[in-house]
PDB file of C-alpha atoms and ligand atoms in Angstrom:
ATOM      1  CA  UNK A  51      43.984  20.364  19.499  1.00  0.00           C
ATOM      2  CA  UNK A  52      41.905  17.506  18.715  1.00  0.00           C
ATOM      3  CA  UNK A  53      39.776  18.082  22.210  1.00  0.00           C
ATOM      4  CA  UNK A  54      38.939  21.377  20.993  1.00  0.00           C
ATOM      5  CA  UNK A  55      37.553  20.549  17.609  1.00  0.00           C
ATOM      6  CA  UNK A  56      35.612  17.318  18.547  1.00  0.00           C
ATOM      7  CA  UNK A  57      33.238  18.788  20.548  1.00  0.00           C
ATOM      8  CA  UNK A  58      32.809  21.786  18.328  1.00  0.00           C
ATOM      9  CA  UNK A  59      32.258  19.238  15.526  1.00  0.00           C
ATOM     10  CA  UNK A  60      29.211  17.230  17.251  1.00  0.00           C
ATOM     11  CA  UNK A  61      27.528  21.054  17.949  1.00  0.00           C
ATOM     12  CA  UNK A  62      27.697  21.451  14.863  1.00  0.00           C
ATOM     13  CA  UNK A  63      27.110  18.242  13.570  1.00  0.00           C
ATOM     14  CA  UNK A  64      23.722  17.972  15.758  1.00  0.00           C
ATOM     15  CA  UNK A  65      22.967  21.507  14.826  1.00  0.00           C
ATOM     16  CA  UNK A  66      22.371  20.354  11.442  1.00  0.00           C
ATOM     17  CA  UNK A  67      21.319  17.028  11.609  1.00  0.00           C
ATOM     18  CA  UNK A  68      18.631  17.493  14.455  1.00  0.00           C
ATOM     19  CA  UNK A  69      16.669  19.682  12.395  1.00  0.00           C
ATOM     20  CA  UNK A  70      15.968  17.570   9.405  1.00  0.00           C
ATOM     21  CA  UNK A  71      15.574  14.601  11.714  1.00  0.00           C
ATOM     22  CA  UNK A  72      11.624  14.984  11.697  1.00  0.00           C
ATOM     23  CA  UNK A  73      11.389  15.364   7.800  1.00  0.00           C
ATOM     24  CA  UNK A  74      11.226  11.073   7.001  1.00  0.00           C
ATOM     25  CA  UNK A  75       8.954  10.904  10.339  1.00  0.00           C
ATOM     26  CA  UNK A  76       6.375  13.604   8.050  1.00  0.00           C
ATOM     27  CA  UNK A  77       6.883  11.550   5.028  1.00  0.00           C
ATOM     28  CA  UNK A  78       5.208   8.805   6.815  1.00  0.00           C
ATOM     29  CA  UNK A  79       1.816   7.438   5.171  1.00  0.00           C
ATOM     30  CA  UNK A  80       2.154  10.412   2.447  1.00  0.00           C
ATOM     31  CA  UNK A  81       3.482   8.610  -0.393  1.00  0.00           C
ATOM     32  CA  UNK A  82       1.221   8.628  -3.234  1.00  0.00           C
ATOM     33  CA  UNK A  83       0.814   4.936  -3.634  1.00  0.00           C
ATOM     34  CA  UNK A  84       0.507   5.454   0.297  1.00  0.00           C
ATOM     35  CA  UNK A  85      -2.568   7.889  -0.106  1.00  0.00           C
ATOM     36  CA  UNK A  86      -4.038   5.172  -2.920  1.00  0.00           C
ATOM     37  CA  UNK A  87      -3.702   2.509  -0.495  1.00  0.00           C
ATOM     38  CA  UNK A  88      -5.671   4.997   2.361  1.00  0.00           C
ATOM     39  CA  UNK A  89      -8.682   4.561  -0.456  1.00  0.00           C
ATOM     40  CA  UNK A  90      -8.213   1.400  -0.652  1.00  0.00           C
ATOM     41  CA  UNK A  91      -8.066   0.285   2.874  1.00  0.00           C
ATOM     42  CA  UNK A  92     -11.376   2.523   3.583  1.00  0.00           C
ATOM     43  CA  UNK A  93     -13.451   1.417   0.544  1.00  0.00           C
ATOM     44  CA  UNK A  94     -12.092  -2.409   1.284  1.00  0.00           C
ATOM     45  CA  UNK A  95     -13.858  -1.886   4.725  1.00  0.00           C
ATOM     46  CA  UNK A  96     -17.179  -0.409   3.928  1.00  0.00           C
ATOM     47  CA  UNK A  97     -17.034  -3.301   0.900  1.00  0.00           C
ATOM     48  CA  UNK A  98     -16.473  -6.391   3.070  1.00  0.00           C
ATOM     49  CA  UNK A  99     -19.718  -5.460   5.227  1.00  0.00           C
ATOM     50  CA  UNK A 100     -21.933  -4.597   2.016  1.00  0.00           C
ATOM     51  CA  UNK A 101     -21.167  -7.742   0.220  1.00  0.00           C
ATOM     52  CA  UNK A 102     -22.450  -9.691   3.013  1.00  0.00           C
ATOM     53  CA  UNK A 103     -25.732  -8.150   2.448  1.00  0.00           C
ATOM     54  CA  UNK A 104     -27.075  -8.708  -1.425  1.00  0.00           C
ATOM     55  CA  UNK A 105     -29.618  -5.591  -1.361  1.00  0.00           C
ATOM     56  CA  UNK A 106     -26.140  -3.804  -1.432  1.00  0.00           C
ATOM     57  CA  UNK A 107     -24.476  -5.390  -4.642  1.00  0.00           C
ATOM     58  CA  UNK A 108     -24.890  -2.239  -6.541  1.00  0.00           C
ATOM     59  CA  UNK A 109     -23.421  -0.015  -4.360  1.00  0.00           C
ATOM     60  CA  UNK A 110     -20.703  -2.979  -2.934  1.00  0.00           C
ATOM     61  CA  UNK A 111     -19.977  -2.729  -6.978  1.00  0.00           C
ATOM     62  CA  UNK A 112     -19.554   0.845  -6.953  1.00  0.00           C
ATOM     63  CA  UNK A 113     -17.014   0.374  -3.992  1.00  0.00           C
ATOM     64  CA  UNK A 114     -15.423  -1.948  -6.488  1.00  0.00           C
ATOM     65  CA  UNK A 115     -14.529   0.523  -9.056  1.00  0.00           C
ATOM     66  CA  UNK A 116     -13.073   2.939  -6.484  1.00  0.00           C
ATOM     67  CA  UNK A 117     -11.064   0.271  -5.418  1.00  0.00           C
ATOM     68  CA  UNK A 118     -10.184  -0.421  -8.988  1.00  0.00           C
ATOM     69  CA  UNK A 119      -9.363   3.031 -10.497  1.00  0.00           C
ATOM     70  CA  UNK A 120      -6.998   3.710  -7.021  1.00  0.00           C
ATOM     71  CA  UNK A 121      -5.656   0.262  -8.272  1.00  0.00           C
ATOM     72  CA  UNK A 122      -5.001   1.588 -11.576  1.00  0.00           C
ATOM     73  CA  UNK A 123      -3.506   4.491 -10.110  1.00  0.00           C
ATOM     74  CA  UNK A 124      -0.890   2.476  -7.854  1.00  0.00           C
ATOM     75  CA  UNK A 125       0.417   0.813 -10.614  1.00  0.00           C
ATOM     76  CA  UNK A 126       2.730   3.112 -11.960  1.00  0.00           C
ATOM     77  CA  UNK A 127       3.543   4.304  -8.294  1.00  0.00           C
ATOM     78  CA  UNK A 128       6.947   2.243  -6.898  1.00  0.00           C
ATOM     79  CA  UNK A 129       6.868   1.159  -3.105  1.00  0.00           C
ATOM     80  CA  UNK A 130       9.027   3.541  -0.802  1.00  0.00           C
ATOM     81  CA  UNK A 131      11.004  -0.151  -0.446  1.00  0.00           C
ATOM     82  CA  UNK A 132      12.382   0.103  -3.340  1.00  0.00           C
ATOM     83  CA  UNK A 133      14.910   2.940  -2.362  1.00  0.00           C
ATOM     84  CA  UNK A 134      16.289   0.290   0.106  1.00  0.00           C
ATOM     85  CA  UNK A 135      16.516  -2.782  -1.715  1.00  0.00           C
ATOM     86  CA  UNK A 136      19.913  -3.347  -3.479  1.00  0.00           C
ATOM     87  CA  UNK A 137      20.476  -1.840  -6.370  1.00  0.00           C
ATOM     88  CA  UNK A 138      21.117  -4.562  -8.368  1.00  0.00           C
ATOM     89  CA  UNK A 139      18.018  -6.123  -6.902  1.00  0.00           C
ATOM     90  CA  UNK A 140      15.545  -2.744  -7.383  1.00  0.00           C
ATOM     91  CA  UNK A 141      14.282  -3.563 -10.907  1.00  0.00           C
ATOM     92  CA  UNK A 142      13.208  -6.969 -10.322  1.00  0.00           C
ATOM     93  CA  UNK A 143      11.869  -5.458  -6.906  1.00  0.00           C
ATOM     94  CA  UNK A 144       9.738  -3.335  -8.802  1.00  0.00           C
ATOM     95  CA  UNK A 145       8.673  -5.600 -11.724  1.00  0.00           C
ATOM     96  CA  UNK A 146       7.236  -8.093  -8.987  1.00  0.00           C
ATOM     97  CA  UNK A 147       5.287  -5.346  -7.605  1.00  0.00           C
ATOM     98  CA  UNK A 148       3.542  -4.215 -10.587  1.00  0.00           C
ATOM     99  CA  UNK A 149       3.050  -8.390 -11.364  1.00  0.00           C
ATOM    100  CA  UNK A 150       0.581  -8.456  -8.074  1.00  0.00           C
ATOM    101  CA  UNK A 151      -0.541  -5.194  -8.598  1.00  0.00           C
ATOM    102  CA  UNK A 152      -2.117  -6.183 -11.978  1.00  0.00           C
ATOM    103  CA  UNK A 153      -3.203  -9.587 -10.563  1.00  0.00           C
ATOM    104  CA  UNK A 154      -4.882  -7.007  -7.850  1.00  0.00           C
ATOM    105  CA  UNK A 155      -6.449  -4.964 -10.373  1.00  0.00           C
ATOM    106  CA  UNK A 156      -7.835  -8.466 -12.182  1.00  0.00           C
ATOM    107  CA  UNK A 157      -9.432  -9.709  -8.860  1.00  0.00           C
ATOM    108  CA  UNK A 158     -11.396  -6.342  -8.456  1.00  0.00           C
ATOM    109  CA  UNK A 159     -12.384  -6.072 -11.886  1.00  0.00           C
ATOM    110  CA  UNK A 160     -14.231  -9.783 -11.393  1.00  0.00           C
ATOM    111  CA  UNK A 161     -15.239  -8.862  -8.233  1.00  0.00           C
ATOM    112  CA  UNK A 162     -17.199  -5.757  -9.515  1.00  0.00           C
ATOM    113  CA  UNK A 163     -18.626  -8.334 -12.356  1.00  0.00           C
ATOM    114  CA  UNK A 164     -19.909 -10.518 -10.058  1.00  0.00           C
ATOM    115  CA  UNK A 165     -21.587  -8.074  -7.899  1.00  0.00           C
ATOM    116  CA  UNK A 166     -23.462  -7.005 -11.403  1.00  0.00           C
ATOM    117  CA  UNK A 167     -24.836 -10.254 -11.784  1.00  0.00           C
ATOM    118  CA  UNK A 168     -25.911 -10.375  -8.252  1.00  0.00           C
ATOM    119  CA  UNK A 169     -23.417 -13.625  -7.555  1.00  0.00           C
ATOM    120  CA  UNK A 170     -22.735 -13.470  -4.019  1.00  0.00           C
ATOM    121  CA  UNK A 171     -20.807 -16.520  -3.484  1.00  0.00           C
ATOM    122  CA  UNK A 172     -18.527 -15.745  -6.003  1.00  0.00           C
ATOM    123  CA  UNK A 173     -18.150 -12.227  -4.371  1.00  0.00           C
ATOM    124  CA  UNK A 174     -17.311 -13.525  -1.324  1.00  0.00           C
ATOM    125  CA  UNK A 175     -14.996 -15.667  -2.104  1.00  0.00           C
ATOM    126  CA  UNK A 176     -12.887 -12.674  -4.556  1.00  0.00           C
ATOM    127  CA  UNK A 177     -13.586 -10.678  -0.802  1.00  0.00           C
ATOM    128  CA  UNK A 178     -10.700 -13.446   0.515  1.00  0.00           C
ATOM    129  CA  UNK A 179      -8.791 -13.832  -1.998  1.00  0.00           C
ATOM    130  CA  UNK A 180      -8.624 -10.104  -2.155  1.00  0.00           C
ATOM    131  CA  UNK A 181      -7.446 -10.193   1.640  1.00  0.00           C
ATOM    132  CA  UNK A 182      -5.459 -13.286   1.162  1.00  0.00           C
ATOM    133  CA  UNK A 183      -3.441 -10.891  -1.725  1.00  0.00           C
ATOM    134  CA  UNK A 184      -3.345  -7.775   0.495  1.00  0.00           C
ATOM    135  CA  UNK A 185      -1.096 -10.093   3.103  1.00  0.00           C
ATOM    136  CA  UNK A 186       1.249 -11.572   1.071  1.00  0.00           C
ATOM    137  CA  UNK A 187       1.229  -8.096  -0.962  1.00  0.00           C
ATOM    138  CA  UNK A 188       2.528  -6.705   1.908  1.00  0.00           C
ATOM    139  CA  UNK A 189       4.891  -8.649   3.936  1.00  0.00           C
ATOM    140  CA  UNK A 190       6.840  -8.529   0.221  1.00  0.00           C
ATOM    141  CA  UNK A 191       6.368  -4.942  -0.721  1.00  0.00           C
ATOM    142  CA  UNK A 192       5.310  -2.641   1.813  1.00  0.00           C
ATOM    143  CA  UNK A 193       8.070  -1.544   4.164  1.00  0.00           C
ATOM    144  CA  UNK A 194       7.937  -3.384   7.189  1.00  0.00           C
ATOM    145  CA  UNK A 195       7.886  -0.188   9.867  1.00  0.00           C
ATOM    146  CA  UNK A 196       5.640   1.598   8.211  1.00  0.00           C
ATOM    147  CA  UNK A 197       2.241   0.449  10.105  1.00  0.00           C
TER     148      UNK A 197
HETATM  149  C1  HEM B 244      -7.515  -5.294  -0.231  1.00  0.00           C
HETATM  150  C2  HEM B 244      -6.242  -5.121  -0.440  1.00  0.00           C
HETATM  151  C3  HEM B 244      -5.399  -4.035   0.171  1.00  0.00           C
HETATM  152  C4  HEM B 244      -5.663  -3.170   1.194  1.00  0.00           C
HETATM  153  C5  HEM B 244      -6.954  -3.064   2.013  1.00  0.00           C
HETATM  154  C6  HEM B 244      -4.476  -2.357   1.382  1.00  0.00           C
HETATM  155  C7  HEM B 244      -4.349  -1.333   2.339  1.00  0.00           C
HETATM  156  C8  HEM B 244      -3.203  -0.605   2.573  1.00  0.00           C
HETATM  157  C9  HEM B 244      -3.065   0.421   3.591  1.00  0.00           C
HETATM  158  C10 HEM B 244      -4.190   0.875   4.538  1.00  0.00           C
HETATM  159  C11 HEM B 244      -1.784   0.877   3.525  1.00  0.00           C
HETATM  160  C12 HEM B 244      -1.144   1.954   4.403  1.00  0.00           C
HETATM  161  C13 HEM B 244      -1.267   3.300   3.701  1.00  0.00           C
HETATM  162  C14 HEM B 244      -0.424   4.348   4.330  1.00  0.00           C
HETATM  163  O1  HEM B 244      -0.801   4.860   5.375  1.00  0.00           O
HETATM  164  O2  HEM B 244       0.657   4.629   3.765  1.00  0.00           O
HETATM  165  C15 HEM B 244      -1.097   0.157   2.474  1.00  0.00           C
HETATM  166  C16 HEM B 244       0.213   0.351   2.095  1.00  0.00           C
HETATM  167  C17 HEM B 244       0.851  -0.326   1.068  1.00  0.00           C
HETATM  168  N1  HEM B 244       0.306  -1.299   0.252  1.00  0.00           N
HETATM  169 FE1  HEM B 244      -1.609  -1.986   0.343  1.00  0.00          FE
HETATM  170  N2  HEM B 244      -3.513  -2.739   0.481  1.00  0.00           N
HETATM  171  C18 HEM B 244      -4.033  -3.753  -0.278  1.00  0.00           C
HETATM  172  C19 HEM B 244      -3.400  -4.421  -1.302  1.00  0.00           C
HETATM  173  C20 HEM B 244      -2.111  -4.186  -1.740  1.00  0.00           C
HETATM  174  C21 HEM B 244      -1.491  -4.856  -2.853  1.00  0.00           C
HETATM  175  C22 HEM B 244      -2.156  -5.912  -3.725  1.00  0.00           C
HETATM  176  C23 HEM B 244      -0.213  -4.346  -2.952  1.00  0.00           C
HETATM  177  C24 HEM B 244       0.869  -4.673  -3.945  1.00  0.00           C
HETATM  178  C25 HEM B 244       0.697  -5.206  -5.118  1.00  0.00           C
HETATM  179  C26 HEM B 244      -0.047  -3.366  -1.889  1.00  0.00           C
HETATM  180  C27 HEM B 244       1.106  -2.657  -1.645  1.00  0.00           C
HETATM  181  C28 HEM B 244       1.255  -1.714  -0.646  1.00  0.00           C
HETATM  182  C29 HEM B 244       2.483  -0.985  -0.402  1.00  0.00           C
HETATM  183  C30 HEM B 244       3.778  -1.150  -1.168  1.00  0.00           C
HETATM  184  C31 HEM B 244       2.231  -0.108   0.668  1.00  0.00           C
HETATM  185  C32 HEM B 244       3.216   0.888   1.313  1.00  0.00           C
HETATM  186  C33 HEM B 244       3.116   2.262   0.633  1.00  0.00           C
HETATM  187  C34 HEM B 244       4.391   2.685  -0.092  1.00  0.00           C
HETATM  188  O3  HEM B 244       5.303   1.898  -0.291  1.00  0.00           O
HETATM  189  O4  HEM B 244       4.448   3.863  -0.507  1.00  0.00           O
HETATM  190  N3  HEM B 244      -1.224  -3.294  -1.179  1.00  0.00           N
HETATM  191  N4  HEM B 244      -1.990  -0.744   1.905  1.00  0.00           N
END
């Protein structure tokens, strides 16, 4: 009896499972803190090569507050990590997150100072930090498969 209903079982059981299997894969890179970090990781580009040129501080500080309001808007926005921390573990998770986050939104709100006042060294030197955050942002918060 059991012969007969085990294979019946996997038809069905891959009938159902195989079609939801590419729903996660599409949820890739679509999270809304993901699509704020997309802004981020473009503007961040066009930024590092403008502040190396002071001609381009005000529109290097422009890039700056585009960086900052997506900031703003990741904020309230958990990491998709979250779901697969421990439970017990998720608040804490989250409350770290929002910590750097904020110390984020800090370093782009002096960066975008000093490019007003036309201080390049000082803007370079927020530029690394800036990258020196993104790194250790990530290897804590953002899911490790999702590059
Ligand atoms: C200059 C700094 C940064 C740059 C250029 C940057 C860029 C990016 C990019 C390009 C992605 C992938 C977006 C996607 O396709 O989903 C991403 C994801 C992510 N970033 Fe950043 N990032 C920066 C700083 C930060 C900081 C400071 C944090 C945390 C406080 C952070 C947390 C995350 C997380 C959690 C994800 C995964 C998305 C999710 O969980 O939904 N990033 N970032």
């Amino acid at each position: 009896m059991k012969m007969i209903r085990h294979p019946l079982a996997l038809l069905l059981a891959f009938g159902l499972v195989l079609p939801v299997l590419p729903l996660p894969a599409e949820d890739h890179g679509h999270t809304e803190l993901g699509e704020q970090m997309e802004v981020i990781g473009k503007t961040f580009r066009s930024l590092r090569r403008a502040v190396r040129d002071p001609a381009k501080n005000a529109e290097a500080a422009e890039m700056a507050g585009e960086m900052l309001a997506a900031a703003r808007a990741s904020i309230d926005h958990d990491p998709a990590w979250t779901a697969d921390q421990p439970a017990a573990e998720q608040a804490d998770f989250v409350a770290g997150y929002k910590k750097e986050m904020q110390k984020f939104i800090d370093l782009l709100t002096e960066l975008k100072a000093a490019l007003e006042a036309d201080d390049n060294e000082k803007a370079n030197e927020l530029v690394d930090a800036l990258r020196d955050q993104q790194r250790s942002s990530h290897k804590a918060y953002k899911k490790p498969d999702e590059d």
